[in-house]
GROMACS .gro file of C-alpha atoms in nm:
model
  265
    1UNK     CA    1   0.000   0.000   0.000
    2UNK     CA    2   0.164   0.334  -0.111
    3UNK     CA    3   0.175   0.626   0.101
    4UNK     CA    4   0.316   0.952   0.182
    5UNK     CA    5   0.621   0.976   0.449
    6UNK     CA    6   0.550   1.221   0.707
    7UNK     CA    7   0.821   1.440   0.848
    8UNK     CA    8   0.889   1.205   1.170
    9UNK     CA    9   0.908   0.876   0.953
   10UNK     CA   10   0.567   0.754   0.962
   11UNK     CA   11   0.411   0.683   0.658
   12UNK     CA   12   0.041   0.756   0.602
   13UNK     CA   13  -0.138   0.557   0.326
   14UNK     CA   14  -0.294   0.688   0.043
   15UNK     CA   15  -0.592   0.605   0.126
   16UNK     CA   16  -0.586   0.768   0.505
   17UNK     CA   17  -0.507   1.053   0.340
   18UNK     CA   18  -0.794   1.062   0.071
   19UNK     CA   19  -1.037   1.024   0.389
   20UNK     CA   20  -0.892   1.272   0.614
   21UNK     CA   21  -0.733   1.571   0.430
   22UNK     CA   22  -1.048   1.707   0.310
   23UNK     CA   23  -1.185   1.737   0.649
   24UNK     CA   24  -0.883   1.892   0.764
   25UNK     CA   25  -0.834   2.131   0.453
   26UNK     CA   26  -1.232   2.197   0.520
   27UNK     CA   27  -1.160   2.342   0.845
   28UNK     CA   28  -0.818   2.528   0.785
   29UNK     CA   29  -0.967   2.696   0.517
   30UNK     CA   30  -1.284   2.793   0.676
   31UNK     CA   31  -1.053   2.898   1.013
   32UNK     CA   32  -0.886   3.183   0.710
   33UNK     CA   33  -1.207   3.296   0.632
   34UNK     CA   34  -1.366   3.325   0.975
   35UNK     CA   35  -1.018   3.570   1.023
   36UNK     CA   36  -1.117   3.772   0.735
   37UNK     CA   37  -1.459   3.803   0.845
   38UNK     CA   38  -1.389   4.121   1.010
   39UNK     CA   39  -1.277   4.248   0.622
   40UNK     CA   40  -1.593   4.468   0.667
   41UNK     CA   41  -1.529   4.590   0.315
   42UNK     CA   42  -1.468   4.290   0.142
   43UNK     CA   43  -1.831   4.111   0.273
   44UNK     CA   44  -2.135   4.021   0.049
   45UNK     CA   45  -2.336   4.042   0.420
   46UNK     CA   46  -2.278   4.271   0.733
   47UNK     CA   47  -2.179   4.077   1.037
   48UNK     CA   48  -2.499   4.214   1.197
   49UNK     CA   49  -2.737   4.035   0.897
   50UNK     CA   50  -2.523   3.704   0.956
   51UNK     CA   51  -2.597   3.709   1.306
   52UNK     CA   52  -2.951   3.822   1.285
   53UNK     CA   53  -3.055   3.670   0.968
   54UNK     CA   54  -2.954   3.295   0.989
   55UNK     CA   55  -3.171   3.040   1.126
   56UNK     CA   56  -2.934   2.819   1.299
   57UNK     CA   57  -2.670   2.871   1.549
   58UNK     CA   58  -2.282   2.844   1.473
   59UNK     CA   59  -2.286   2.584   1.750
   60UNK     CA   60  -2.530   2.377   1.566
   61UNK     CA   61  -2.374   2.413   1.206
   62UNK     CA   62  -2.006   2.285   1.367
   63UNK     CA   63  -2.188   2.004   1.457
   64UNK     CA   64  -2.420   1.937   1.138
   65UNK     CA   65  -2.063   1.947   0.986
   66UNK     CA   66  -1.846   1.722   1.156
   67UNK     CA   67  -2.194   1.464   1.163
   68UNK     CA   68  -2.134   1.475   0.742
   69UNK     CA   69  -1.812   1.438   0.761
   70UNK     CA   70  -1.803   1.139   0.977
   71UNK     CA   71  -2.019   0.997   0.692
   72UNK     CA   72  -1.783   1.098   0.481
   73UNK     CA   73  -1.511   0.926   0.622
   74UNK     CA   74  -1.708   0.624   0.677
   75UNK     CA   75  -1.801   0.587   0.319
   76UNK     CA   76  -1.464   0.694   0.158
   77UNK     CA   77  -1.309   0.386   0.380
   78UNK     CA   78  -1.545   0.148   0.204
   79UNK     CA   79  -1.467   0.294  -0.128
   80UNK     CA   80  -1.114   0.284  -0.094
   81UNK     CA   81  -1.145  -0.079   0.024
   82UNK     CA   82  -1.373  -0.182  -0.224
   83UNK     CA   83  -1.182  -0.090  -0.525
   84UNK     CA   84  -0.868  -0.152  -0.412
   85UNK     CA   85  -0.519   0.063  -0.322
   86UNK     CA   86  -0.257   0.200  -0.536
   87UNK     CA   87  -0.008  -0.075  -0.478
   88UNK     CA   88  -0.236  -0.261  -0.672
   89UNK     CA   89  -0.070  -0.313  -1.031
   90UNK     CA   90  -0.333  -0.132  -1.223
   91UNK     CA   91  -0.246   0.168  -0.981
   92UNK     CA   92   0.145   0.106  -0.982
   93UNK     CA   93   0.233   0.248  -1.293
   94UNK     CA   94   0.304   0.651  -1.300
   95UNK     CA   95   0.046   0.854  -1.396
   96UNK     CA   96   0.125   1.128  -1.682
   97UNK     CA   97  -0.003   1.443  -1.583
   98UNK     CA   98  -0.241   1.446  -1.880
   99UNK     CA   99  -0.409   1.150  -1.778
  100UNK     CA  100  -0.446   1.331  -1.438
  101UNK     CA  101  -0.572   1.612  -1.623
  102UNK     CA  102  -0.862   1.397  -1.792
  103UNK     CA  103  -0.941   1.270  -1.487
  104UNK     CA  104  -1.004   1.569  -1.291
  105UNK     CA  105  -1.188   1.695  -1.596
  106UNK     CA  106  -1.400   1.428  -1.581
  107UNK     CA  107  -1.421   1.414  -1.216
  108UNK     CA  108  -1.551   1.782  -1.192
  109UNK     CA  109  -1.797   1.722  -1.476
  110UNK     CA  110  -1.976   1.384  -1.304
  111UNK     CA  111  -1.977   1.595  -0.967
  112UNK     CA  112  -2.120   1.919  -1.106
  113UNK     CA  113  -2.364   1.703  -1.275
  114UNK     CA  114  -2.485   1.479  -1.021
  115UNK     CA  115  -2.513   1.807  -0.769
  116UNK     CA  116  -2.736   2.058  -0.986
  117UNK     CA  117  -2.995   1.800  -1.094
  118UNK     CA  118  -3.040   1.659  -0.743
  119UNK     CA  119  -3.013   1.979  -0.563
  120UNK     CA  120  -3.262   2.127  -0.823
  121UNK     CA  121  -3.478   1.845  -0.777
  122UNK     CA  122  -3.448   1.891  -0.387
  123UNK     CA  123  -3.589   2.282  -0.444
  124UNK     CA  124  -3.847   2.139  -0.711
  125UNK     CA  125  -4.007   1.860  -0.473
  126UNK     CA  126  -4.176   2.066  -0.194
  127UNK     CA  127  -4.124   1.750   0.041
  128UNK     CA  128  -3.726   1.738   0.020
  129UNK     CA  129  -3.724   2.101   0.053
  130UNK     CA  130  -3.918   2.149   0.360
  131UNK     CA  131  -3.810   1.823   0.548
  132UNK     CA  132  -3.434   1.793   0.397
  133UNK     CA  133  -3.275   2.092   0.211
  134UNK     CA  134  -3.424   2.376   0.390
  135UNK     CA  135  -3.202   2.300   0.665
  136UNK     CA  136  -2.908   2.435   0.413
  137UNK     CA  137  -3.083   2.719   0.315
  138UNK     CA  138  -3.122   2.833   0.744
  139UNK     CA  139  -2.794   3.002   0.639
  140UNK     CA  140  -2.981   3.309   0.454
  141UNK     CA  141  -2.629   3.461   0.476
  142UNK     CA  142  -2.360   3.203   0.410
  143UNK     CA  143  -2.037   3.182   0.567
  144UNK     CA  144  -1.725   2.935   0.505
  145UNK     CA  145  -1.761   2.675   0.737
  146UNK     CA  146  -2.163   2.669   0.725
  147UNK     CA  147  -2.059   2.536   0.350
  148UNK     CA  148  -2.130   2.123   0.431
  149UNK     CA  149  -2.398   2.232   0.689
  150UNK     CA  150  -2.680   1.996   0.514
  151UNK     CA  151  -2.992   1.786   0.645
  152UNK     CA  152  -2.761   1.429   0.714
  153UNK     CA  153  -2.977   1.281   0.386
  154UNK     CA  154  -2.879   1.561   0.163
  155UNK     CA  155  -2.530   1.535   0.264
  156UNK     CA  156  -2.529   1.125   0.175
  157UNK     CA  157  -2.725   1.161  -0.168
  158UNK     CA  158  -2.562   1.550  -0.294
  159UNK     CA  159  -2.229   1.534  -0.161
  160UNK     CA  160  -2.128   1.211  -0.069
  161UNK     CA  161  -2.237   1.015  -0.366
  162UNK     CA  162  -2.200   1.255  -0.601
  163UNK     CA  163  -1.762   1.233  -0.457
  164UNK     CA  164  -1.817   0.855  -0.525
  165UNK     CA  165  -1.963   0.902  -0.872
  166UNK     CA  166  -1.691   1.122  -0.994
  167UNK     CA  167  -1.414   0.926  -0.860
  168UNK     CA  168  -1.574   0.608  -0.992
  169UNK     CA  169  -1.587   0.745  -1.327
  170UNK     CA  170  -1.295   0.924  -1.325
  171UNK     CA  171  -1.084   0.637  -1.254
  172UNK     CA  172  -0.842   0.844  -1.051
  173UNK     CA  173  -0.633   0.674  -0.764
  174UNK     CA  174  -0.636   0.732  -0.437
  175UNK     CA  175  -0.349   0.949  -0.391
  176UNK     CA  176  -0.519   1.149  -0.721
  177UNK     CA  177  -0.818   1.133  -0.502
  178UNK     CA  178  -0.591   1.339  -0.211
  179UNK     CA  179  -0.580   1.599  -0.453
  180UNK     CA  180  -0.895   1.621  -0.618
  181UNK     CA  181  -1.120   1.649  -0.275
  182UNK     CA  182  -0.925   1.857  -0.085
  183UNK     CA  183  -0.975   2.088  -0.409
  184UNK     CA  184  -1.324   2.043  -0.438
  185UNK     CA  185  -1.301   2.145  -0.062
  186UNK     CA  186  -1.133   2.451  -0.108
  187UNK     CA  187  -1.383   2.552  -0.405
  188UNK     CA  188  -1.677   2.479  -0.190
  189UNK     CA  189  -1.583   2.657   0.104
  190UNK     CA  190  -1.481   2.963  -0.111
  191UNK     CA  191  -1.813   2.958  -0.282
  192UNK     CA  192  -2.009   3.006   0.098
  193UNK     CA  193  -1.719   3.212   0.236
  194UNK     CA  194  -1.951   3.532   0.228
  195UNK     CA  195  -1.632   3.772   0.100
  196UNK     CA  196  -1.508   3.896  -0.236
  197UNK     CA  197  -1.149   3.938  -0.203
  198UNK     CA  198  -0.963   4.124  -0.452
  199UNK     CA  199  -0.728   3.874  -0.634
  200UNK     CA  200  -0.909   3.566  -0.540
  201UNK     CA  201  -0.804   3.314  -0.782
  202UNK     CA  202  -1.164   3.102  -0.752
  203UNK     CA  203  -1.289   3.427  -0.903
  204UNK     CA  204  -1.061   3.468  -1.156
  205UNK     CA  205  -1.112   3.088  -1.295
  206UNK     CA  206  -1.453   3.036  -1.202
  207UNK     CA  207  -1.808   3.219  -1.229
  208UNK     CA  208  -1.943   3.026  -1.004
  209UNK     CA  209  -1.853   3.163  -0.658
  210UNK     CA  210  -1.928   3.310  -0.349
  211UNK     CA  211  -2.147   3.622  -0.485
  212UNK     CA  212  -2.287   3.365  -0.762
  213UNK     CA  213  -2.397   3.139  -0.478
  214UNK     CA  214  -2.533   3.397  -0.233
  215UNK     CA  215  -2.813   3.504  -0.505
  216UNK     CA  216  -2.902   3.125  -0.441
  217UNK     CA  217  -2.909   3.150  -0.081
  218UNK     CA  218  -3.152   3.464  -0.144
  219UNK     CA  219  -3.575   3.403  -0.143
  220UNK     CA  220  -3.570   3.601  -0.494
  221UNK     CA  221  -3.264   3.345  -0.630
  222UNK     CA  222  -3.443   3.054  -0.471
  223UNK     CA  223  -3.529   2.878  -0.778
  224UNK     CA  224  -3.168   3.010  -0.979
  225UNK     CA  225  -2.811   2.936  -0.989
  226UNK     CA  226  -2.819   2.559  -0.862
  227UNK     CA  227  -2.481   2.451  -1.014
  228UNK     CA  228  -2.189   2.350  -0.805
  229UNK     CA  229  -1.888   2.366  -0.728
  230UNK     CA  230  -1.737   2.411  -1.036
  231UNK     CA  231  -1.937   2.538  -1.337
  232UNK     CA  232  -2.213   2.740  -1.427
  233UNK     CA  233  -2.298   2.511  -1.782
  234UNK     CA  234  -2.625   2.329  -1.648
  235UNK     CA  235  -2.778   2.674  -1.564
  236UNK     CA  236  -2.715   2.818  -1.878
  237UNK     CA  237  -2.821   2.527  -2.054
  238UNK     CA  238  -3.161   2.489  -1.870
  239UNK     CA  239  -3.244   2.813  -1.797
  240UNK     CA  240  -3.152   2.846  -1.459
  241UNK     CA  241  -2.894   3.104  -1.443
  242UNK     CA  242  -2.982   3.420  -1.266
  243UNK     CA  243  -2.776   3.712  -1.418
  244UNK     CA  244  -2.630   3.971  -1.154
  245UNK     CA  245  -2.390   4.240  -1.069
  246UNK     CA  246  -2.130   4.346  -0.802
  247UNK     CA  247  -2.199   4.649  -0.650
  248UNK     CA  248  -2.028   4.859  -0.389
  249UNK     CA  249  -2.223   4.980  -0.084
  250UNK     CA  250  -2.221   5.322   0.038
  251UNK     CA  251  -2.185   5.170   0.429
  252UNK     CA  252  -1.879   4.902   0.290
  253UNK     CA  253  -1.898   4.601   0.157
  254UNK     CA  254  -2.025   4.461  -0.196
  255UNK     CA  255  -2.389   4.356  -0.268
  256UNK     CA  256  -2.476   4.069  -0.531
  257UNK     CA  257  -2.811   4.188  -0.719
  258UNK     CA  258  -2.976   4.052  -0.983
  259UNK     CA  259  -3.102   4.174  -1.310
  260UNK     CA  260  -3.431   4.384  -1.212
  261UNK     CA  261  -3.660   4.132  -1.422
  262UNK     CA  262  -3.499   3.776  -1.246
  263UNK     CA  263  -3.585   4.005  -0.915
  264UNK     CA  264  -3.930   4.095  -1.008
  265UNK     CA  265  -4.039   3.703  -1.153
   0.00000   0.00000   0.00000
């Protein structure tokens, strides 16, 4: 079983790492953002609507979290022992870095996929929405570590399955897996984080981000902008894509609005 050789001489498999370091890149990331909170400029929300607006308590979201996670773990485990470890031979060989390319490609394309048509199914059926996906949407104002806070059924079928789909079909090992998650991570976190820092690279590569996904998060966006975490195609495709603009506010901060006719529907 390969593995990665830590700085004291132990060496951590492959597949410990594909299980852990997303959780742990989850909450390092999120522990950056909840720094830069006080960026007063540089927030989508004022602190006072996070506090006041959200229906769920901080308390509560850390723990909705690290429930999903636990899942998480739990199911990566059986993945990773199902379908075997990199020492196998079909794993052995060195991987080119185009063939890591395709398989990230591929990997983002099954998980954007599976995520907008089964969270836009979750809005469309009124019964998933008010027993299982409304608990997302208690965060009316999203912040970075609220970003996995999900009903524990939406977290198995959106988020968990879909990272089982996509690194089924990807093929990708599990050290590529290492890699892959803890990016997905970062991307999802960013997209909740509530800011829009100047030189953000998420930004710059993707539109789908943090002010994209707050017009979701918004009653009037409700039933827009589903993608995620990567692309914006399946809106555009289907219709569901709720143009906007970045605005500066007079008090600080930016504002995400939409076009005055997506507003007024």
């Amino acid at each position: 079983m390969l593995g990665i050789e830590m700085m004291n001489g132990v060496k951590v498999s492959d597949e410990i790492l594909g299980t852990f370091a997303p959780i742990i890149v989850y909450w390092l990331y999120s522990g950056i953002y909840v720094l830069l909170g006080s960026l007063d400029d540089y927030r989508l929300h004022t602190r006072k609507d996070e506090d006041e607006k959200n229906l769920v308590s901080k308390s509560d979201v850390v723990k909705g979290v690290l429930l999903q996670q636990a899942v998480q773990a739990v199911v990566a485990s059986l993945l990773f022992a199902i379908t075997g470890s990199d020492s196998d031979p079909a794993h052995a060989q060195v991987t080119s870095l185009i063939v890591l390319a395709r398989q990230f490609l591929v990997g983002m394309m099954v998980l954007d996929t599976w995520q907008y048509f089964m969270h836009r199914y979750m809005h469309q059926n009124k019964f998933l929405y008010k027993h299982i996906h409304s608990q997302h949407h208690r965060l009316v104002v999203p912040y970075a570590f609220g970003a996995l806070y999900n009903h524990p059924i939406e977290g198995l079928l959106l988020d968990t399955v879909g990272g089982a789909l996509s690194f089924l079909v990807s093929g990708m090992s599990p050290r590529a897996s290492i890699f892959f998650f803890s990016f997905a991570t970062l991307k999802t976190v960013d997209d909740h984080c509530g800011l829009w820092l100047p030189g953000n690279l998420f930004h710059l590569l993707f539109r789908n981000n943090s002010a994209y996904h707050d017009i979701h998060h918004q009653l009037y966006g409700n039933k827009y902008n589903f993608s995620q975490p990567f692309f914006v195609m399946w809106d555009r495709i289907l219709g569901t894509y709720m143009p906007y603009s970045l605005e500066k506010n007079v008090n600080g901060g930016f504002e995400a609005r939409p076009s005055k006719e997506y507003k007024e529907d």
